mmCIF file of C-alpha atoms in Angstrom:
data_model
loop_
_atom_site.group_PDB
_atom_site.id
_atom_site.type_symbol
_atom_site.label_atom_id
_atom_site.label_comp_id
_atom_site.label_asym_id
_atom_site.label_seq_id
_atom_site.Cartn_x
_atom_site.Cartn_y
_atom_site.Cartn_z
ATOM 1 C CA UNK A 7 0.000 0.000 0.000
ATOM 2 C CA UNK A 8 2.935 2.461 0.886
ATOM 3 C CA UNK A 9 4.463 1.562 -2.607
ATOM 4 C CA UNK A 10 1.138 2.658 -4.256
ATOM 5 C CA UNK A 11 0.615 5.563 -2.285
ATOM 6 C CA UNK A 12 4.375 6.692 -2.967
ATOM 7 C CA UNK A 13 4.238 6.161 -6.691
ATOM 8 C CA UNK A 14 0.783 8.373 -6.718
ATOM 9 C CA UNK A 15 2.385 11.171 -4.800
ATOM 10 C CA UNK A 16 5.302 11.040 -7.343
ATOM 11 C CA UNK A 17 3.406 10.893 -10.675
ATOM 12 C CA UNK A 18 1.322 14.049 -9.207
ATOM 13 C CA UNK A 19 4.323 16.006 -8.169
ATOM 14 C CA UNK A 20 5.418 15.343 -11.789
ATOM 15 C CA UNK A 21 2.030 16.478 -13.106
ATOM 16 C CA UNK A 22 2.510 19.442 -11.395
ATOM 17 C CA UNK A 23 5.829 20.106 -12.343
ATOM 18 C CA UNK A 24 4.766 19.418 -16.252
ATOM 19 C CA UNK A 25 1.917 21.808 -15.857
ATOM 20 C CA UNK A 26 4.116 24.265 -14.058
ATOM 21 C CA UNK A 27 6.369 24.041 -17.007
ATOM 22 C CA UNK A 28 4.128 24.259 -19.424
ATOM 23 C CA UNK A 29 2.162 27.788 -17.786
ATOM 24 C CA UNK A 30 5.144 29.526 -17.275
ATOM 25 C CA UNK A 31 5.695 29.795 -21.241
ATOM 26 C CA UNK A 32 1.731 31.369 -20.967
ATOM 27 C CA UNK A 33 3.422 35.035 -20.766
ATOM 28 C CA UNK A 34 -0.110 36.639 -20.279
ATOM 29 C CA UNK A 35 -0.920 34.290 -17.668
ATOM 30 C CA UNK A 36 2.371 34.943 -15.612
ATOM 31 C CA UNK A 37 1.364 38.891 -16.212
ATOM 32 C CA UNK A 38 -2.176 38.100 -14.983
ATOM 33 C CA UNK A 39 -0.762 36.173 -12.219
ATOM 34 C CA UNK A 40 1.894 38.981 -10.663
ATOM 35 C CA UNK A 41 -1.236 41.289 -10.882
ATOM 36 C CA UNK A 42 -3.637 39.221 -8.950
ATOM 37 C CA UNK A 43 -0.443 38.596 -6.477
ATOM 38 C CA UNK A 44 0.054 42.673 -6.076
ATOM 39 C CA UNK A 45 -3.802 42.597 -5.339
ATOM 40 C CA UNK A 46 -3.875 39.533 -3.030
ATOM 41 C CA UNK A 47 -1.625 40.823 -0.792
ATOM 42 C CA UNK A 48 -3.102 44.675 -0.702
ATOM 43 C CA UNK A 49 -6.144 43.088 0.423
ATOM 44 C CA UNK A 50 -4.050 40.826 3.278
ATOM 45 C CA UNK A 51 -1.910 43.890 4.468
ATOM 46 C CA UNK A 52 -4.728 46.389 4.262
ATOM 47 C CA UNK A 53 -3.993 46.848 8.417
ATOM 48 C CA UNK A 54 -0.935 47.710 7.594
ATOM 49 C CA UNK A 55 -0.865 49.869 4.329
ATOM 50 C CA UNK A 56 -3.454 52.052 5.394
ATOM 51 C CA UNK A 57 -5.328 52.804 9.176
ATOM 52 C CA UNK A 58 -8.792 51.420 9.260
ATOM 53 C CA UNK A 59 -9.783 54.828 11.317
ATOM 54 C CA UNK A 60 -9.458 56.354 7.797
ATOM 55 C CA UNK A 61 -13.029 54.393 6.534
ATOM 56 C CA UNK A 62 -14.727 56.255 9.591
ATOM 57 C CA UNK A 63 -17.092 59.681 8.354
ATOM 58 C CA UNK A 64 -16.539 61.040 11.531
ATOM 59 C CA UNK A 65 -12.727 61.002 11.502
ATOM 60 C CA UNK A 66 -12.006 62.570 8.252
ATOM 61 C CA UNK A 67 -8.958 64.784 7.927
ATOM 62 C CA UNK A 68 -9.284 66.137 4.538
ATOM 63 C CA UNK A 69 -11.843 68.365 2.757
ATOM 64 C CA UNK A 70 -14.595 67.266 0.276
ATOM 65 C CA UNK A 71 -13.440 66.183 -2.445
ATOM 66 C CA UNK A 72 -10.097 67.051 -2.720
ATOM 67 C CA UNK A 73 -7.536 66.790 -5.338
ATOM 68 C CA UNK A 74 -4.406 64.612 -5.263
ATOM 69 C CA UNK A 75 -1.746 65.801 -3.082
ATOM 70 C CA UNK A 76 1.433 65.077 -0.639
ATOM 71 C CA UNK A 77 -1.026 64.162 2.148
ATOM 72 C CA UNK A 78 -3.930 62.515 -0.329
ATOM 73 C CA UNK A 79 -1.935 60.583 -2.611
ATOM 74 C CA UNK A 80 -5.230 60.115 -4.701
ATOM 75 C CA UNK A 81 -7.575 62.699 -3.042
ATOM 76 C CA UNK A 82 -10.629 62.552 -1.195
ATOM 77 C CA UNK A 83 -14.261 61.356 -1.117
ATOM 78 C CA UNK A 84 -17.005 63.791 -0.532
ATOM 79 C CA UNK A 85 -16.966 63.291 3.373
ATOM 80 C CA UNK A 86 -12.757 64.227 3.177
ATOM 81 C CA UNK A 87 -11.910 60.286 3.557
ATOM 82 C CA UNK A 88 -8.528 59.301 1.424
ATOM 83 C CA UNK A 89 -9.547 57.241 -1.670
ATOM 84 C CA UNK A 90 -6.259 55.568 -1.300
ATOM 85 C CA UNK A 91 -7.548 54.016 1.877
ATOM 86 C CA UNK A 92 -11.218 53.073 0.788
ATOM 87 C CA UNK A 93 -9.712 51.726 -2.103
ATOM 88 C CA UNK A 94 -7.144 49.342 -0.312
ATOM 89 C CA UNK A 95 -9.678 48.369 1.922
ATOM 90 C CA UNK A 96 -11.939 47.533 -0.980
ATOM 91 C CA UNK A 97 -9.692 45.179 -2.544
ATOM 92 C CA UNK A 98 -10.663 42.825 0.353
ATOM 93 C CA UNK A 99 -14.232 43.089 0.007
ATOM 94 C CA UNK A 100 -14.260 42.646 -3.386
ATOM 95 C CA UNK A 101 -12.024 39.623 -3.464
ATOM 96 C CA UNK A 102 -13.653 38.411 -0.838
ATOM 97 C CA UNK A 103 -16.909 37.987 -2.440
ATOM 98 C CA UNK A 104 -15.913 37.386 -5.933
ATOM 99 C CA UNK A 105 -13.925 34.469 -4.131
ATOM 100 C CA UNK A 106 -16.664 32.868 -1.644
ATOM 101 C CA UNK A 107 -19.527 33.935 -4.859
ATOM 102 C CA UNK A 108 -17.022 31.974 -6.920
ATOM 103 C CA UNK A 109 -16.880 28.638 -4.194
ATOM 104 C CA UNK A 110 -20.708 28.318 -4.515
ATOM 105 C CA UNK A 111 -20.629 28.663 -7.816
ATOM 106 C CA UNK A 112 -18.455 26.167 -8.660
ATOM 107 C CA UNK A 113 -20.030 23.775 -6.197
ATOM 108 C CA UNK A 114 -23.968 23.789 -7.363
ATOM 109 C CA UNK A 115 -22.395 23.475 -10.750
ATOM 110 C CA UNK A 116 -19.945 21.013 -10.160
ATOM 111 C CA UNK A 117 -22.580 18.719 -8.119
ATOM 112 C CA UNK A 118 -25.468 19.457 -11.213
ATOM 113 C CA UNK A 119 -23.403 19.210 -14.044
ATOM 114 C CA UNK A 120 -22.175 15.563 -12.533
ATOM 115 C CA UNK A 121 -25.013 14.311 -11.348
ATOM 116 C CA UNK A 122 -27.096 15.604 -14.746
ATOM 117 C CA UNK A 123 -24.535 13.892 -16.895
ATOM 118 C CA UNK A 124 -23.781 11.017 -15.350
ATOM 119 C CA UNK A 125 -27.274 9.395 -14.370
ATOM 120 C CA UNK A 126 -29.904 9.599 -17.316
ATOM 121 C CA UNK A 127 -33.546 9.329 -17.085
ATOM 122 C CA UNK A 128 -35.611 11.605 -15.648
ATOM 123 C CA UNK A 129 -33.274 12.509 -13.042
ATOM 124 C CA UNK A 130 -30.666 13.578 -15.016
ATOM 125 C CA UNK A 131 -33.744 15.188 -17.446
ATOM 126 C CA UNK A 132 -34.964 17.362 -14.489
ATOM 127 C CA UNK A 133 -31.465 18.141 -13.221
ATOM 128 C CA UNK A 134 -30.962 19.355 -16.993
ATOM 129 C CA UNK A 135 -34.162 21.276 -17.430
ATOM 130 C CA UNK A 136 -33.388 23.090 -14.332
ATOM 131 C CA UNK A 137 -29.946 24.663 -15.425
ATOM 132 C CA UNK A 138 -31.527 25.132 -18.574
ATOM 133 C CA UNK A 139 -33.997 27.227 -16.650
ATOM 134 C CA UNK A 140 -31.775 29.324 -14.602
ATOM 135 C CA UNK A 141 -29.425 29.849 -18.160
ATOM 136 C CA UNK A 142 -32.406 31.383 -20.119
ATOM 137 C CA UNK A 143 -33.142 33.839 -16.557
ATOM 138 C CA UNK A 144 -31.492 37.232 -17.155
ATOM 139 C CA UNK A 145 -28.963 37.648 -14.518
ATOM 140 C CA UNK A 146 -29.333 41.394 -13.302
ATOM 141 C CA UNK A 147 -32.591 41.536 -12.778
ATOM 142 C CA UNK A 148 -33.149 37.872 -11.259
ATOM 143 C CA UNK A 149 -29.823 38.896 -8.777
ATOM 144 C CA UNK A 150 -31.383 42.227 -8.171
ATOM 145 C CA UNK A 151 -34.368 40.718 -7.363
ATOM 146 C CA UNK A 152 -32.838 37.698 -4.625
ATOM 147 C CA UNK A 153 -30.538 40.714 -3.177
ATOM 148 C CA UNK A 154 -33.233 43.127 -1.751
ATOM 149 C CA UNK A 155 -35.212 39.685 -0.497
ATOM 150 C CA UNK A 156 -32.065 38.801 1.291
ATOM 151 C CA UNK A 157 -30.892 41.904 2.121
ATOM 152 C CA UNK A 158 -27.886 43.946 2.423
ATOM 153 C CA UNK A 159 -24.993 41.878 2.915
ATOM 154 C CA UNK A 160 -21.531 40.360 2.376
ATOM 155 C CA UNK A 161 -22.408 36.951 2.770
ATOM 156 C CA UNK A 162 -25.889 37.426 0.950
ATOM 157 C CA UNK A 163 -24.179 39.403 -1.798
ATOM 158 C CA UNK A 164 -21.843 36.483 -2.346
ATOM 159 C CA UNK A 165 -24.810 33.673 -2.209
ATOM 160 C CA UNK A 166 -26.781 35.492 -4.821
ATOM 161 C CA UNK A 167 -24.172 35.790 -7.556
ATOM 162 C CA UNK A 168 -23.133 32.502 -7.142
ATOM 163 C CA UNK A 169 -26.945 30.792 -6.640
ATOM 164 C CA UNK A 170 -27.079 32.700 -10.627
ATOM 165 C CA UNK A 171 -24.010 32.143 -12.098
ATOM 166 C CA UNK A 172 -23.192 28.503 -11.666
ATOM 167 C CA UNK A 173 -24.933 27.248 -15.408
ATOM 168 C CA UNK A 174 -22.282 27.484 -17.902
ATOM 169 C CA UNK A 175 -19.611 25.082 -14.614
ATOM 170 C CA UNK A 176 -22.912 22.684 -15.250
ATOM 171 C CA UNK A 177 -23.344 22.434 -18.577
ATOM 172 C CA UNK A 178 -19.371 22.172 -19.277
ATOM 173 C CA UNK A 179 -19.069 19.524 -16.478
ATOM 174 C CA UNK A 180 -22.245 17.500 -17.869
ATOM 175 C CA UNK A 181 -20.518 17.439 -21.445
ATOM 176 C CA UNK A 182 -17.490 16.095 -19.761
ATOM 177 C CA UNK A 183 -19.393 13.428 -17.651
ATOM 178 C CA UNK A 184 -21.337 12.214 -20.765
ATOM 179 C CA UNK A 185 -18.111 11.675 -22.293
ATOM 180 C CA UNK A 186 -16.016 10.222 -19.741
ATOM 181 C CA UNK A 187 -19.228 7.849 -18.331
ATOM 182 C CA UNK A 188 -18.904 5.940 -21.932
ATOM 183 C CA UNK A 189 -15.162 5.146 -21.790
ATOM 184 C CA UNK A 190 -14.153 1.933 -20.935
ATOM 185 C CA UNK A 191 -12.183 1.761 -17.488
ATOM 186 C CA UNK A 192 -15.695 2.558 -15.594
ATOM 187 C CA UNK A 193 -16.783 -0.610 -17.299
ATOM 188 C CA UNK A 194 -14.106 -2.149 -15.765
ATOM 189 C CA UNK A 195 -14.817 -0.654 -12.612
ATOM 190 C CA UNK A 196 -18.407 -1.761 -12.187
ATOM 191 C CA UNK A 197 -17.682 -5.449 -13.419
ATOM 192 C CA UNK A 198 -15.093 -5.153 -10.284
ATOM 193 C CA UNK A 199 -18.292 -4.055 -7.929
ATOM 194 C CA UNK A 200 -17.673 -0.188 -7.752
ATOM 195 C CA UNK A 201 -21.225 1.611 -6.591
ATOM 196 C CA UNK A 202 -21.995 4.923 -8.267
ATOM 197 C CA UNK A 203 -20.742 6.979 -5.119
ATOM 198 C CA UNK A 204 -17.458 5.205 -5.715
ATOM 199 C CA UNK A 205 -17.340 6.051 -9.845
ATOM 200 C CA UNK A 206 -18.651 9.472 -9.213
ATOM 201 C CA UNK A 207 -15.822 10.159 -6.692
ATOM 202 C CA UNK A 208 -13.041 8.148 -8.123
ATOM 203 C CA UNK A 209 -13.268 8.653 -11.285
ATOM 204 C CA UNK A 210 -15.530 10.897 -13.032
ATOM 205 C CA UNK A 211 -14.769 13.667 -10.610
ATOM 206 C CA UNK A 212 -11.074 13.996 -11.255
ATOM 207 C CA UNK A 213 -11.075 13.745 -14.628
ATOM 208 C CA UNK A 214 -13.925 16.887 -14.845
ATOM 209 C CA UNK A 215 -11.555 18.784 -12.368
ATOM 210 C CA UNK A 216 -9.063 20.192 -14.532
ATOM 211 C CA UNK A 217 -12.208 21.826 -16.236
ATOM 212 C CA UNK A 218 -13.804 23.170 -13.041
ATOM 213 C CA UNK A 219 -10.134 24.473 -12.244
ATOM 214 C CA UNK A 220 -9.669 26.254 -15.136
ATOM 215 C CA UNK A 221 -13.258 27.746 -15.321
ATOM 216 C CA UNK A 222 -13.038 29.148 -11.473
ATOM 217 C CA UNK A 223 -10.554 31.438 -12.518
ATOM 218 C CA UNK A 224 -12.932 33.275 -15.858
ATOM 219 C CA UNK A 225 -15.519 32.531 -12.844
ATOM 220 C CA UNK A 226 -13.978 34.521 -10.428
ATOM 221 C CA UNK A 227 -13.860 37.591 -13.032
ATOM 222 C CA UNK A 228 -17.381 37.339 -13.190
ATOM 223 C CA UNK A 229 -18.220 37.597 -9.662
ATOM 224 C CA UNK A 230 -15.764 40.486 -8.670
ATOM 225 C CA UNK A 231 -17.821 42.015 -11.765
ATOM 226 C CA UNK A 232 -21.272 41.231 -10.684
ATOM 227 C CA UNK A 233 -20.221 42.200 -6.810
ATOM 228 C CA UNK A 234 -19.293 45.832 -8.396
ATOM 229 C CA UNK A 235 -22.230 46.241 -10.097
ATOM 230 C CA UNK A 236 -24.920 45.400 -7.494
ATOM 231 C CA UNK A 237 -22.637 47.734 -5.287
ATOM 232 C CA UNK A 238 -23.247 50.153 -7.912
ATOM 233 C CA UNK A 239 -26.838 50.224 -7.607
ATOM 234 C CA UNK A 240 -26.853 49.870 -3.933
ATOM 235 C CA UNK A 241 -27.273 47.055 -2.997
ATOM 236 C CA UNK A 242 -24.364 45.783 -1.772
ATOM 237 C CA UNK A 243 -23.368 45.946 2.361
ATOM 238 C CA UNK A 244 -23.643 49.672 3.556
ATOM 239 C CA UNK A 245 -21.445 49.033 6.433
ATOM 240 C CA UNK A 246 -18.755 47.510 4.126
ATOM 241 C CA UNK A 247 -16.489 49.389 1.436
ATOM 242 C CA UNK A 248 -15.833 48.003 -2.036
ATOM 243 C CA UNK A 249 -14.701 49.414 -4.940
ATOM 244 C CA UNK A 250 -18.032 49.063 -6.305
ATOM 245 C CA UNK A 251 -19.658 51.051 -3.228
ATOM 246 C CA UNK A 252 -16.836 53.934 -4.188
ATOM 247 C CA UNK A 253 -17.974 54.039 -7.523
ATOM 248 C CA UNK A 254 -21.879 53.985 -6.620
ATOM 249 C CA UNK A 255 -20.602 57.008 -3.899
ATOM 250 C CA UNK A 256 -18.720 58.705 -6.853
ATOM 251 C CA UNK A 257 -21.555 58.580 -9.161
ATOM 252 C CA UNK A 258 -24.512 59.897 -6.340
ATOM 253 C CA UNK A 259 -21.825 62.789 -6.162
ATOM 254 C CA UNK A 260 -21.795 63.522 -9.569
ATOM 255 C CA UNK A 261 -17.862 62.808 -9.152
ATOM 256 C CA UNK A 262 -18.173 63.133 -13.721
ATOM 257 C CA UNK A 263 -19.392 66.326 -13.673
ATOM 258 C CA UNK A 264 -16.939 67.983 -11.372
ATOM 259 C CA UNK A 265 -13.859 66.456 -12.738
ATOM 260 C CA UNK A 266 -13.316 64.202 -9.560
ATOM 261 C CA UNK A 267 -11.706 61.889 -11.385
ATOM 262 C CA UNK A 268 -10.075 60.699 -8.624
ATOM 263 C CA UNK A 269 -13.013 59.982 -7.161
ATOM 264 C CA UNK A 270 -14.436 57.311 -9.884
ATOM 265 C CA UNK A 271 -10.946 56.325 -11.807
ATOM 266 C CA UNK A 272 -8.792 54.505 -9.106
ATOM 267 C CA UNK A 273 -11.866 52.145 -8.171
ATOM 268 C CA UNK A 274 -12.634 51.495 -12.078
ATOM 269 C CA UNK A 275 -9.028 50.690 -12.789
ATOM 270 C CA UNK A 276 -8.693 48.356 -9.678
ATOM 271 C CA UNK A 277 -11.948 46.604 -10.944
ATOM 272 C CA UNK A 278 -10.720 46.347 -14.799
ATOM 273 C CA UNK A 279 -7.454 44.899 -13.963
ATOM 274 C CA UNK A 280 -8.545 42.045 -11.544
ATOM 275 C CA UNK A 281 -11.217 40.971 -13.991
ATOM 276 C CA UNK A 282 -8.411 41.139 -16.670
ATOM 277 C CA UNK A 283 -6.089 39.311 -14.575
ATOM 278 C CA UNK A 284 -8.447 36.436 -13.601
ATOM 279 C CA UNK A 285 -9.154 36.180 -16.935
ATOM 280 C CA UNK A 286 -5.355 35.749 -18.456
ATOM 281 C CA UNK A 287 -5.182 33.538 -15.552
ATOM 282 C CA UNK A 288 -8.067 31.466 -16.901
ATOM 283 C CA UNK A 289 -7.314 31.438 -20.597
ATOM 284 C CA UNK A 290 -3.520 29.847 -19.578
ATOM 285 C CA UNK A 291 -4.639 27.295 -17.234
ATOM 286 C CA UNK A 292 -7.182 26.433 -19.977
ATOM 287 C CA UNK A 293 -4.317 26.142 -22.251
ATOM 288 C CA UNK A 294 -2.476 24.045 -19.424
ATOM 289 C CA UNK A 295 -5.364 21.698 -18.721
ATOM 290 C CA UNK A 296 -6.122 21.427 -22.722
ATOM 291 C CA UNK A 297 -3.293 20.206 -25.264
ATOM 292 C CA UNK A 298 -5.810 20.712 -27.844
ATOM 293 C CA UNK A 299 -5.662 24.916 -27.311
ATOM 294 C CA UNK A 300 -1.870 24.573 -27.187
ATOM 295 C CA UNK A 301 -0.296 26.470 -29.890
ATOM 296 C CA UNK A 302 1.552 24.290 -32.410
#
């Protein structure tokens, strides 16, 4: 058994190193990983970049709206906060959702897509009609909708983008399963006595992760995108700031009409280049996890 076990944990460690290999030549996905990195650990050293008193109304030190300066190194909001600060504590808010949005995503689809592809009949047919269903629902309105029933939170916020996002991880893991259930080792595997809990697991599963892997990075892009723009239109967590609370701020102030750019740029900037990052990030590991998209 310790033989077995050893020779596992050596042909992954050399999977890893081959795919290792392989996304380093990916030059946009080694520029969309240093970015996330930079962004990643903003968000973990927020305490000590900038002082959480700055978020406070009440303990403002600057004026309204002011421009960039020595002592505002990108200005201030229009209750004399630093945007520098709100925006560094931002990045963990929006990370944080677009991450734990992302995890539930991933999971409903992961467990449909499988379970949908994998036993036929009218489970699977039900399981299928129902992502169909939630595919054909516009998202905005349907997430606008489940986020003032919920209400104003983090942890809401993150269930209700990924409870409407998780169709497209279902239908590309129930393609997968269909394929994979027809090849012939899980023949061999039930003539030994394996139960479906024990295919599913064993079998199907880790040859569908590599998808779900590469998909929860484009995933994540999504979210952090769908977090801003509920933020936007208020209804994200009022007790929380996100860069898509700064822009809904910067926009109630009419931040485009004053020339606060300051104001409505940073945020925007932050928000473009994670979503571009997590997407680079996506489109190499796809290229990783898929010899076919290899170029020759």
């Amino acid at each position: 058994m310790s033989a077995t076990v050893a020779v596992a944990r050596q042909r992954r460690r050399a999977a890893w190193s081959a795919g290792w290999a392989e996304f380093r030549q990916q030059r946009a996905g080694l520029v969309g990983a240093a970015v996330l990195l930079g962004f990643v650990l903003i968000a973990l050293l927020a305490p000590v970049l900038a002082d959480a008193d700055g978020l406070s109304v009440t303990r403002a030190q600057g004026g309204v709206l002011e421009a960039p300066s020595g002592e505002f190194w990108l200005g201030t909001d229009d209750n004399g906060r630093s945007v520098l600060t709100l925006l560094v504590w931002g990045a963990r808010v929006s990370l944080l959702v677009g991450l734990l949005a992302t995890v539930i995503s991933m999971v409903i689809g992961t467990l449909v897509g499988l379970l949908s592809g994998y036993f036929g009949g009218w489970p699977g047919g039900i399981l299928f009609r129902l992502t169909e269903w939630f595919l054909v629902l516009p998202f905005l309105p349907l997430a606008i909708v489940l986020a003032s029933v919920l209400g104003r939170s983090l942890l809401n916020i993150a269930l209700v983008i990924g409870v409407t996002s998780w169709t497209s991880t279902a239908l590309l893991v129930r393609s997968q399963t269909l394929s994979i259930k027809e090849r012939g080792f899980l023949d061999r595997a039930r003539g030994l006595g394996a139960g479906h809990g024990h295919l599913l697991r064993r079998h199907v599963l880790p040859n569908v992760a590599p998808l779900v892997f590469a998909n929860t990075a484009l995933t994540v892009a999504l979210a952090i995108l769908a977090e801003t723009t509920l933020a936007f239109l208020g209804l994200g967590d009022p007790t929380r700031v996100s860069w898509g609370s700064m822009l809904q701020d910067a926009f109630r102030v009419g931040a485009i009409t004053t020339g606060s750019w300051w104001f409505i740029v940073p945020p925007g900037v932050c928000v473009a280049l994670v979503v571009l990052a997590f997407t680079l990030v996506g489109q190499a590991l796809e290229s990783v996890l898929d010899p076919r998209l290899r170029q020759p």
